[in-house]
PDB file of C-alpha atoms in Angstrom:
ATOM      1  CA  MET A 632      11.158  -6.017   1.141  1.00 89.00           C
ATOM      2  CA  ARG A 633       8.239  -4.309  -0.416  1.00 88.00           C
ATOM      3  CA  THR A 634       5.763  -5.645   1.849  1.00 90.00           C
ATOM      4  CA  PHE A 635       7.794  -4.888   4.965  1.00 91.00           C
ATOM      5  CA  VAL A 636       7.893  -1.256   3.989  1.00 89.00           C
ATOM      6  CA  ALA A 637       4.334  -1.273   3.136  1.00 87.00           C
ATOM      7  CA  ILE A 638       3.853  -2.592   6.740  1.00 88.00           C
ATOM      8  CA  ALA A 639       5.875   0.189   8.208  1.00 87.00           C
ATOM      9  CA  GLU A 640       4.201   3.001   6.166  1.00 83.00           C
ATOM     10  CA  GLU A 641       0.363   1.580   6.427  1.00 80.00           C
ATOM     11  CA  GLY A 642       0.714   1.002  10.237  1.00 80.00           C
ATOM     12  CA  GLY A 643      -0.334  -2.991  10.120  1.00 83.00           C
ATOM     13  CA  PHE A 644      -0.384  -5.898   8.634  1.00 86.00           C
ATOM     14  CA  SER A 645      -3.809  -5.719   7.193  1.00 82.00           C
ATOM     15  CA  ALA A 646      -3.481  -2.198   5.590  1.00 80.00           C
ATOM     16  CA  ALA A 647      -0.299  -3.785   4.029  1.00 83.00           C
ATOM     17  CA  ALA A 648      -1.926  -6.520   2.787  1.00 82.00           C
ATOM     18  CA  ARG A 649      -4.216  -4.387   0.847  1.00 76.00           C
ATOM     19  CA  ARG A 650      -1.521  -2.107  -0.405  1.00 76.00           C
ATOM     20  CA  VAL A 651       0.450  -5.241  -2.006  1.00 76.00           C
ATOM     21  CA  PHE A 652      -2.771  -7.175  -2.886  1.00 69.00           C
ATOM     22  CA  ARG A 653      -2.003 -10.099  -0.775  1.00 79.00           C
ATOM     23  CA  THR A 654      -4.102 -11.895   2.090  1.00 83.00           C
ATOM     24  CA  GLN A 655      -3.063 -10.834   5.425  1.00 84.00           C
ATOM     25  CA  SER A 656      -1.717 -14.384   6.270  1.00 87.00           C
ATOM     26  CA  ALA A 657       0.494 -14.257   3.104  1.00 87.00           C
ATOM     27  CA  VAL A 658       1.819 -11.183   4.684  1.00 88.00           C
ATOM     28  CA  SER A 659       2.414 -12.694   7.835  1.00 89.00           C
ATOM     29  CA  GLN A 660       4.267 -15.746   6.420  1.00 91.00           C
ATOM     30  CA  GLN A 661       6.576 -12.942   4.420  1.00 92.00           C
ATOM     31  CA  MET A 662       7.589 -11.392   7.388  1.00 92.00           C
ATOM     32  CA  LYS A 663       8.079 -14.819   9.027  1.00 91.00           C
ATOM     33  CA  ARG A 664      10.552 -15.971   6.518  1.00 92.00           C
ATOM     34  CA  LEU A 665      12.050 -12.267   6.683  1.00 92.00           C
ATOM     35  CA  GLU A 666      12.494 -12.750  10.234  1.00 91.00           C
ATOM     36  CA  GLU A 667      13.958 -16.192  10.041  1.00 90.00           C
ATOM     37  CA  ALA A 668      16.581 -15.065   6.881  1.00 91.00           C
ATOM     38  CA  LEU A 669      17.700 -12.448   9.317  1.00 90.00           C
ATOM     39  CA  GLY A 670      17.767 -14.443  12.666  1.00 91.00           C
ATOM     40  CA  GLN A 671      16.063 -11.804  14.685  1.00 90.00           C
ATOM     41  CA  GLN A 672      12.622 -10.447  15.415  1.00 91.00           C
ATOM     42  CA  LEU A 673      11.630  -7.165  13.728  1.00 92.00           C
ATOM     43  CA  PHE A 674       8.467  -6.415  15.051  1.00 90.00           C
ATOM     44  CA  GLU A 675       6.793  -6.032  18.816  1.00 87.00           C
ATOM     45  CA  LYS A 676       3.187  -5.996  20.098  1.00 82.00           C
ATOM     46  CA  VAL A 677       1.553  -2.971  20.959  1.00 78.00           C
ATOM     47  CA  GLY A 678      -1.709  -3.735  22.307  1.00 74.00           C
ATOM     48  CA  ARG A 679      -3.393  -5.798  19.243  1.00 72.00           C
ATOM     49  CA  GLN A 680      -0.984  -4.348  16.736  1.00 76.00           C
ATOM     50  CA  ARG A 681       2.548  -5.443  15.896  1.00 80.00           C
ATOM     51  CA  ARG A 682       5.026  -2.194  15.202  1.00 84.00           C
ATOM     52  CA  LEU A 683       8.535  -2.369  14.248  1.00 89.00           C
ATOM     53  CA  ASN A 684      10.957  -2.683  17.011  1.00 90.00           C
ATOM     54  CA  GLU A 685      14.349  -1.430  17.120  1.00 89.00           C
ATOM     55  CA  ALA A 686      15.804  -3.979  14.590  1.00 90.00           C
ATOM     56  CA  GLY A 687      13.035  -3.133  12.318  1.00 90.00           C
ATOM     57  CA  GLN A 688      13.275   0.728  12.250  1.00 90.00           C
ATOM     58  CA  ASN A 689      17.214  -0.033  11.296  1.00 90.00           C
ATOM     59  CA  LEU A 690      16.003  -2.243   8.407  1.00 92.00           C
ATOM     60  CA  LEU A 691      13.361   0.211   7.114  1.00 90.00           C
ATOM     61  CA  THR A 692      15.933   2.656   5.776  1.00 87.00           C
ATOM     62  CA  TYR A 693      17.593  -0.227   3.674  1.00 90.00           C
ATOM     63  CA  ALA A 694      14.458  -1.857   2.470  1.00 90.00           C
ATOM     64  CA  ARG A 695      13.523   1.481   0.889  1.00 88.00           C
ATOM     65  CA  GLN A 696      16.526   2.031  -0.761  1.00 87.00           C
ATOM     66  CA  ILE A 697      16.435  -1.758  -2.083  1.00 88.00           C
ATOM     67  CA  VAL A 698      13.150  -1.376  -3.021  1.00 84.00           C
ATOM     68  CA  ALA A 699      13.841   1.856  -5.009  1.00 79.00           C
ATOM     69  CA  LEU A 700      16.896   0.520  -6.683  1.00 81.00           C
ATOM     70  CA  ASN A 701      14.843  -2.647  -7.684  1.00 78.00           C
ATOM     71  CA  ASP A 702      12.559  -0.522  -9.306  1.00 72.00           C
ATOM     72  CA  GLN A 703      14.860   1.815 -10.896  1.00 69.00           C
ATOM     73  CA  ALA A 704      16.647  -1.347 -12.411  1.00 71.00           C
ATOM     74  CA  VAL A 705      13.297  -2.630 -13.767  1.00 66.00           C
ATOM     75  CA  MET A 706      12.297   0.610 -15.605  1.00 64.00           C
ATOM     76  CA  THR A 707      16.010   1.003 -17.033  1.00 63.00           C
ATOM     77  CA  VAL A 708      16.008  -2.365 -18.461  1.00 62.00           C
ATOM     78  CA  ASN A 709      12.612  -1.941 -20.135  1.00 57.00           C
ATOM     79  CA  SER A 710      13.241   1.656 -21.267  1.00 52.00           C
ATOM     80  CA  SER A 711      14.368   0.303 -24.717  1.00 49.00           C
ATOM     81  CA  GLN A 712      10.900  -1.195 -25.338  1.00 52.00           C
ATOM     82  CA  GLN A 713       8.903   1.095 -22.917  1.00 59.00           C
ATOM     83  CA  SER A 714       6.832   3.661 -24.910  1.00 65.00           C
ATOM     84  CA  GLY A 715       3.562   5.093 -25.246  1.00 78.00           C
ATOM     85  CA  GLU A 716       1.435   7.824 -23.388  1.00 85.00           C
ATOM     86  CA  VAL A 717       0.918   8.367 -19.807  1.00 88.00           C
ATOM     87  CA  ARG A 718      -1.787  10.663 -18.463  1.00 91.00           C
ATOM     88  CA  ILE A 719      -1.602  11.649 -14.766  1.00 92.00           C
ATOM     89  CA  GLY A 720      -3.525  14.251 -12.766  1.00 92.00           C
ATOM     90  CA  ALA A 721      -2.651  16.328  -9.951  1.00 90.00           C
ATOM     91  CA  PRO A 722      -3.740  19.153  -7.736  1.00 87.00           C
ATOM     92  CA  HIS A 723      -1.383  22.285  -7.830  1.00 83.00           C
ATOM     93  CA  ASP A 724      -0.280  21.730  -4.390  1.00 75.00           C
ATOM     94  CA  ILE A 725       0.898  18.365  -5.133  1.00 76.00           C
ATOM     95  CA  ALA A 726       2.022  19.227  -8.787  1.00 78.00           C
ATOM     96  CA  ASP A 727       4.120  21.470  -7.261  1.00 75.00           C
ATOM     97  CA  SER A 728       6.073  19.593  -4.403  1.00 73.00           C
ATOM     98  CA  ILE A 729       5.449  15.878  -4.654  1.00 75.00           C
ATOM     99  CA  LEU A 730       5.473  14.772  -8.120  1.00 80.00           C
ATOM    100  CA  PRO A 731       8.758  16.533  -9.729  1.00 81.00           C
ATOM    101  CA  ARG A 732      10.787  13.927  -8.422  1.00 77.00           C
ATOM    102  CA  PHE A 733       8.811  10.939  -9.398  1.00 80.00           C
ATOM    103  CA  LEU A 734       8.584  12.505 -12.972  1.00 82.00           C
ATOM    104  CA  SER A 735      12.329  13.397 -13.037  1.00 81.00           C
ATOM    105  CA  THR A 736      13.357   9.881 -12.426  1.00 77.00           C
ATOM    106  CA  PHE A 737      10.529   8.052 -14.682  1.00 80.00           C
ATOM    107  CA  ALA A 738      11.490  10.479 -17.457  1.00 79.00           C
ATOM    108  CA  ARG A 739      15.454   9.154 -17.378  1.00 76.00           C
ATOM    109  CA  SER A 740      14.277   5.822 -17.501  1.00 73.00           C
ATOM    110  CA  ASN A 741      11.608   5.984 -19.922  1.00 75.00           C
ATOM    111  CA  PRO A 742      12.853   8.572 -22.389  1.00 78.00           C
ATOM    112  CA  ARG A 743      10.287   7.491 -25.132  1.00 80.00           C
ATOM    113  CA  VAL A 744       7.218   7.750 -22.994  1.00 83.00           C
ATOM    114  CA  HIS A 745       5.008  10.963 -23.564  1.00 86.00           C
ATOM    115  CA  VAL A 746       3.754  12.287 -20.309  1.00 87.00           C
ATOM    116  CA  MET A 747       0.663  14.327 -20.060  1.00 90.00           C
ATOM    117  CA  LEU A 748       0.157  16.026 -16.926  1.00 89.00           C
ATOM    118  CA  THR A 749      -3.393  17.702 -16.093  1.00 91.00           C
ATOM    119  CA  VAL A 750      -2.980  20.196 -13.136  1.00 89.00           C
ATOM    120  CA  ASP A 751      -6.520  20.994 -11.494  1.00 88.00           C
ATOM    121  CA  ARG A 752      -8.907  20.710  -8.505  1.00 85.00           C
ATOM    122  CA  SER A 753      -9.384  17.211  -6.993  1.00 86.00           C
ATOM    123  CA  PRO A 754     -12.974  17.355  -7.517  1.00 84.00           C
ATOM    124  CA  ASN A 755     -12.560  18.087 -11.336  1.00 88.00           C
ATOM    125  CA  LEU A 756      -9.749  15.243 -11.678  1.00 90.00           C
ATOM    126  CA  MET A 757     -11.856  12.356 -10.331  1.00 89.00           C
ATOM    127  CA  PRO A 758     -14.227  12.362 -13.027  1.00 90.00           C
ATOM    128  CA  LEU A 759     -11.607  12.116 -15.515  1.00 91.00           C
ATOM    129  CA  LEU A 760     -10.162   9.159 -13.943  1.00 90.00           C
ATOM    130  CA  GLU A 761     -13.548   7.588 -13.817  1.00 88.00           C
ATOM    131  CA  ASP A 762     -14.318   8.286 -17.581  1.00 86.00           C
ATOM    132  CA  GLY A 763     -10.383   6.626 -18.535  1.00 87.00           C
ATOM    133  CA  ARG A 764      -9.448  10.084 -19.595  1.00 91.00           C
ATOM    134  CA  LEU A 765      -6.897   9.895 -16.999  1.00 92.00           C
ATOM    135  CA  ASP A 766      -4.432   6.713 -16.152  1.00 91.00           C
ATOM    136  CA  MET A 767      -3.963   7.819 -12.848  1.00 90.00           C
ATOM    137  CA  THR A 768      -4.396  10.791 -10.340  1.00 92.00           C
ATOM    138  CA  LEU A 769      -3.129  12.304  -7.001  1.00 90.00           C
ATOM    139  CA  THR A 770      -5.857  13.635  -4.935  1.00 90.00           C
ATOM    140  CA  THR A 771      -7.326  14.937  -1.787  1.00 87.00           C
ATOM    141  CA  ARG A 772     -10.179  12.775  -2.154  1.00 87.00           C
ATOM    142  CA  HIS A 773     -10.870   9.500  -0.606  1.00 87.00           C
ATOM    143  CA  SER A 774     -12.497   6.632  -2.971  1.00 84.00           C
ATOM    144  CA  GLU A 775     -13.404   3.396  -2.690  1.00 83.00           C
ATOM    145  CA  ARG A 776     -13.921   2.921  -6.549  1.00 85.00           C
ATOM    146  CA  PHE A 777     -10.170   2.852  -7.549  1.00 85.00           C
ATOM    147  CA  GLN A 778      -7.360   1.055  -6.627  1.00 84.00           C
ATOM    148  CA  GLY A 779      -5.073   3.115  -4.926  1.00 85.00           C
ATOM    149  CA  ARG A 780      -3.025   3.829  -1.320  1.00 84.00           C
ATOM    150  CA  LEU A 781      -2.338   6.803   0.691  1.00 86.00           C
ATOM    151  CA  LEU A 782       0.610   8.760  -0.186  1.00 80.00           C
ATOM    152  CA  ARG A 783       1.140  11.164   2.623  1.00 80.00           C
ATOM    153  CA  THR A 784      -0.369  12.967   5.008  1.00 82.00           C
ATOM    154  CA  SER A 785       0.159  16.825   5.511  1.00 84.00           C
ATOM    155  CA  PRO A 786      -0.593  19.265   8.217  1.00 88.00           C
ATOM    156  CA  THR A 787      -3.123  21.915   7.224  1.00 91.00           C
ATOM    157  CA  VAL A 788      -2.275  25.644   8.319  1.00 93.00           C
ATOM    158  CA  TRP A 789      -3.252  29.348   7.932  1.00 96.00           C
ATOM    159  CA  ILE A 790      -1.351  31.276   5.534  1.00 95.00           C
ATOM    160  CA  ALA A 791      -0.969  34.873   5.019  1.00 95.00           C
ATOM    161  CA  ALA A 792       1.499  37.668   3.261  1.00 94.00           C
ATOM    162  CA  ALA A 793       4.625  38.140   5.113  1.00 92.00           C
ATOM    163  CA  SER A 794       3.637  41.562   5.894  1.00 92.00           C
ATOM    164  CA  PHE A 795       0.257  40.844   6.951  1.00 93.00           C
ATOM    165  CA  GLU A 796      -1.053  41.888  10.515  1.00 91.00           C
ATOM    166  CA  LEU A 797      -4.255  40.219  11.370  1.00 91.00           C
ATOM    167  CA  ASP A 798      -6.398  42.710  13.856  1.00 90.00           C
ATOM    168  CA  ARG A 799      -8.032  40.469  16.202  1.00 87.00           C
ATOM    169  CA  ARG A 800     -10.803  43.150  17.145  1.00 90.00           C
ATOM    170  CA  GLN A 801     -12.074  42.539  13.513  1.00 93.00           C
ATOM    171  CA  PRO A 802     -13.563  39.408  11.656  1.00 95.00           C
ATOM    172  CA  VAL A 803     -10.885  37.105  10.106  1.00 95.00           C
ATOM    173  CA  PRO A 804     -10.412  38.116   6.172  1.00 96.00           C
ATOM    174  CA  LEU A 805     -10.369  35.231   4.270  1.00 96.00           C
ATOM    175  CA  VAL A 806      -9.248  34.288   1.147  1.00 94.00           C
ATOM    176  CA  LEU A 807     -10.655  31.012  -0.167  1.00 93.00           C
ATOM    177  CA  ALA A 808     -11.123  28.586  -3.241  1.00 88.00           C
ATOM    178  CA  ASP A 809     -14.935  28.310  -4.250  1.00 86.00           C
ATOM    179  CA  GLU A 810     -16.846  25.220  -3.768  1.00 86.00           C
ATOM    180  CA  PRO A 811     -15.965  22.098  -3.743  1.00 83.00           C
ATOM    181  CA  SER A 812     -12.802  22.691  -1.774  1.00 87.00           C
ATOM    182  CA  ILE A 813     -11.743  20.509   1.252  1.00 88.00           C
ATOM    183  CA  PHE A 814      -9.525  23.668   2.488  1.00 92.00           C
ATOM    184  CA  ARG A 815     -12.673  25.695   2.062  1.00 93.00           C
ATOM    185  CA  ARG A 816     -14.487  23.401   4.360  1.00 93.00           C
ATOM    186  CA  MET A 817     -11.683  23.040   6.607  1.00 94.00           C
ATOM    187  CA  ALA A 818     -11.262  26.691   7.413  1.00 95.00           C
ATOM    188  CA  LEU A 819     -14.999  27.410   7.775  1.00 96.00           C
ATOM    189  CA  ASN A 820     -15.761  24.693   9.900  1.00 95.00           C
ATOM    190  CA  ALA A 821     -12.697  25.276  12.312  1.00 95.00           C
ATOM    191  CA  LEU A 822     -13.863  29.012  12.594  1.00 96.00           C
ATOM    192  CA  ASP A 823     -17.459  28.075  13.153  1.00 95.00           C
ATOM    193  CA  GLN A 824     -16.473  25.780  15.963  1.00 94.00           C
ATOM    194  CA  ARG A 825     -14.254  28.084  17.723  1.00 93.00           C
ATOM    195  CA  GLY A 826     -16.797  30.974  17.212  1.00 94.00           C
ATOM    196  CA  VAL A 827     -14.291  32.717  15.451  1.00 94.00           C
ATOM    197  CA  PRO A 828     -16.059  35.694  13.168  1.00 96.00           C
ATOM    198  CA  TYR A 829     -14.817  36.090   9.729  1.00 95.00           C
ATOM    199  CA  ILE A 830     -15.412  37.721   6.279  1.00 95.00           C
ATOM    200  CA  GLU A 831     -14.647  36.340   3.152  1.00 94.00           C
ATOM    201  CA  ARG A 832     -12.984  38.882   1.152  1.00 92.00           C
ATOM    202  CA  TYR A 833     -11.746  37.010  -1.985  1.00 92.00           C
ATOM    203  CA  THR A 834     -12.876  33.521  -3.697  1.00 93.00           C
ATOM    204  CA  CYS A 835     -11.003  32.112  -6.630  1.00 87.00           C
ATOM    205  CA  PRO A 836     -10.808  28.580  -7.991  1.00 82.00           C
ATOM    206  CA  SER A 837      -7.035  28.537  -8.860  1.00 82.00           C
ATOM    207  CA  LEU A 838      -4.222  28.386  -6.326  1.00 82.00           C
ATOM    208  CA  SER A 839      -2.164  30.993  -8.160  1.00 84.00           C
ATOM    209  CA  GLY A 840      -5.079  33.311  -7.849  1.00 88.00           C
ATOM    210  CA  ILE A 841      -5.455  32.925  -3.909  1.00 90.00           C
ATOM    211  CA  HIS A 842      -1.559  33.372  -3.826  1.00 89.00           C
ATOM    212  CA  VAL A 843      -2.065  36.841  -5.630  1.00 91.00           C
ATOM    213  CA  ALA A 844      -4.614  37.912  -2.940  1.00 93.00           C
ATOM    214  CA  LEU A 845      -2.344  36.529  -0.282  1.00 93.00           C
ATOM    215  CA  ASN A 846       0.530  38.872  -1.669  1.00 91.00           C
ATOM    216  CA  ALA A 847      -2.305  41.651  -1.976  1.00 91.00           C
ATOM    217  CA  GLY A 848      -2.438  41.705   1.892  1.00 92.00           C
ATOM    218  CA  LEU A 849      -6.289  40.726   1.374  1.00 93.00           C
ATOM    219  CA  GLY A 850      -6.567  37.971   4.417  1.00 94.00           C
ATOM    220  CA  VAL A 851      -5.810  34.640   5.303  1.00 96.00           C
ATOM    221  CA  THR A 852      -6.285  31.378   3.510  1.00 95.00           C
ATOM    222  CA  ALA A 853      -6.055  27.666   4.727  1.00 94.00           C
ATOM    223  CA  ARG A 854      -3.770  25.271   3.054  1.00 91.00           C
ATOM    224  CA  THR A 855      -0.694  22.784   3.493  1.00 87.00           C
ATOM    225  CA  PRO A 856       3.014  24.010   4.017  1.00 84.00           C
ATOM    226  CA  GLU A 857       3.580  22.999   0.452  1.00 77.00           C
ATOM    227  CA  MET A 858       2.102  26.294  -0.675  1.00 78.00           C
ATOM    228  CA  LEU A 859       4.550  28.367   1.571  1.00 80.00           C
ATOM    229  CA  LYS A 860       6.785  30.866  -0.109  1.00 81.00           C
ATOM    230  CA  PRO A 861       9.632  33.422   1.215  1.00 85.00           C
ATOM    231  CA  ASP A 862       6.517  36.122   0.752  1.00 87.00           C
ATOM    232  CA  LEU A 863       4.408  34.049   3.048  1.00 91.00           C
ATOM    233  CA  LYS A 864       3.798  33.318   6.891  1.00 93.00           C
ATOM    234  CA  VAL A 865       2.155  30.865   8.859  1.00 93.00           C
ATOM    235  CA  LEU A 866      -0.196  32.132  11.514  1.00 93.00           C
ATOM    236  CA  GLY A 867      -1.707  30.047  14.387  1.00 90.00           C
ATOM    237  CA  GLU A 868      -3.291  29.963  17.641  1.00 89.00           C
ATOM    238  CA  ARG A 869      -1.437  32.825  19.151  1.00 90.00           C
ATOM    239  CA  ASP A 870      -2.893  34.928  16.410  1.00 91.00           C
ATOM    240  CA  GLY A 871      -6.525  33.895  17.650  1.00 91.00           C
ATOM    241  CA  LEU A 872      -7.038  30.985  14.342  1.00 95.00           C
ATOM    242  CA  PRO A 873      -7.767  27.609  15.697  1.00 95.00           C
ATOM    243  CA  PRO A 874      -5.804  24.563  14.729  1.00 94.00           C
ATOM    244  CA  LEU A 875      -6.961  22.978  11.082  1.00 94.00           C
ATOM    245  CA  PRO A 876      -6.866  19.188  10.576  1.00 92.00           C
ATOM    246  CA  ASP A 877      -4.325  17.145   8.464  1.00 91.00           C
ATOM    247  CA  VAL A 878      -5.239  16.558   4.832  1.00 88.00           C
ATOM    248  CA  ASN A 879      -4.309  13.120   3.001  1.00 87.00           C
ATOM    249  CA  PHE A 880      -2.977  12.828  -0.247  1.00 86.00           C
ATOM    250  CA  TYR A 881      -4.178   9.803  -2.275  1.00 89.00           C
ATOM    251  CA  ILE A 882      -3.075   8.173  -5.808  1.00 89.00           C
ATOM    252  CA  TYR A 883      -5.599   6.251  -7.690  1.00 91.00           C
ATOM    253  CA  ARG A 884      -5.394   4.316 -10.789  1.00 89.00           C
ATOM    254  CA  SER A 885      -8.176   4.027 -13.544  1.00 87.00           C
ATOM    255  CA  ASN A 886     -10.125   0.819 -13.743  1.00 84.00           C
ATOM    256  CA  VAL A 887      -9.764   1.008 -17.663  1.00 78.00           C
ATOM    257  CA  THR A 888      -6.678  -1.175 -18.662  1.00 73.00           C
ATOM    258  CA  PRO A 889      -3.633   1.235 -18.453  1.00 71.00           C
ATOM    259  CA  SER A 890      -0.323   0.858 -20.550  1.00 77.00           C
ATOM    260  CA  GLN A 891       2.760  -0.784 -19.202  1.00 79.00           C
ATOM    261  CA  ALA A 892       4.231   2.915 -18.884  1.00 80.00           C
ATOM    262  CA  ALA A 893       1.366   3.983 -16.836  1.00 83.00           C
ATOM    263  CA  ASN A 894       1.541   0.849 -14.488  1.00 81.00           C
ATOM    264  CA  ALA A 895       5.452   1.572 -14.314  1.00 79.00           C
ATOM    265  CA  LEU A 896       4.872   5.202 -13.019  1.00 82.00           C
ATOM    266  CA  PHE A 897       1.992   4.281 -10.768  1.00 83.00           C
ATOM    267  CA  GLU A 898       3.988   1.822  -8.993  1.00 80.00           C
ATOM    268  CA  GLN A 899       7.049   3.827  -8.636  1.00 77.00           C
ATOM    269  CA  ILE A 900       4.778   6.465  -7.137  1.00 80.00           C
ATOM    270  CA  CYS A 901       3.271   3.819  -4.927  1.00 77.00           C
ATOM    271  CA  ALA A 902       6.843   2.646  -3.695  1.00 70.00           C
ATOM    272  CA  GLY A 903       7.553   6.399  -2.795  1.00 64.00           C
TER     273      GLY A 903
END
């Protein structure tokens, strides 16, 4: 079931094989046995790819629940012995939106484990992972140096204060993080490619500082919708702003041998 979920989420057998650390032929054999056990096909050919058919889509919801229940059971059984420390890093966006539900489940099943959370920008988190000062990190940076996977893809949108009015006769006032920042590059590249004039009004390394500047009506920024709060709104092409590319969020595990507790949390997050 874990392999089946991986195929659905990764979009193919080869990508799923890398995620579950098996060969592509082993993944194909697993799916053949699963189809034989169920007595029906779960995939259909689309070009050179095999995608879930209607039966496969129906199974997917239950497969995710089975995998999650399995992981929960294993963590619960091991919780009396599980102890130690887990060091995890996350950018502000993910720490606010994606991470809480994982930490909540993990804490209930592992009450003796001490979790140390470092919330910082992705460029600052990756060196900590490389040095072994983090067991794992969530990040917007793609890397081939660590074991990990793509967690999710989120749209990037233009965000401003709910009361902000963009004057299209003037350069777009920007509120941006300083370098290095993937959202800064996305914003500037999109405006440059469309020939939209802009002026950088406010620069800050922290998400909280950017939020302060937005609330003060200093301009617009580019972030994922996870940043949205009732005091903010989304602007778009109707306001003269160009579309922005999506951003990927990854999780990576340190190459330094992690603790059993760290491995448990990593696998839980990967399983979704």
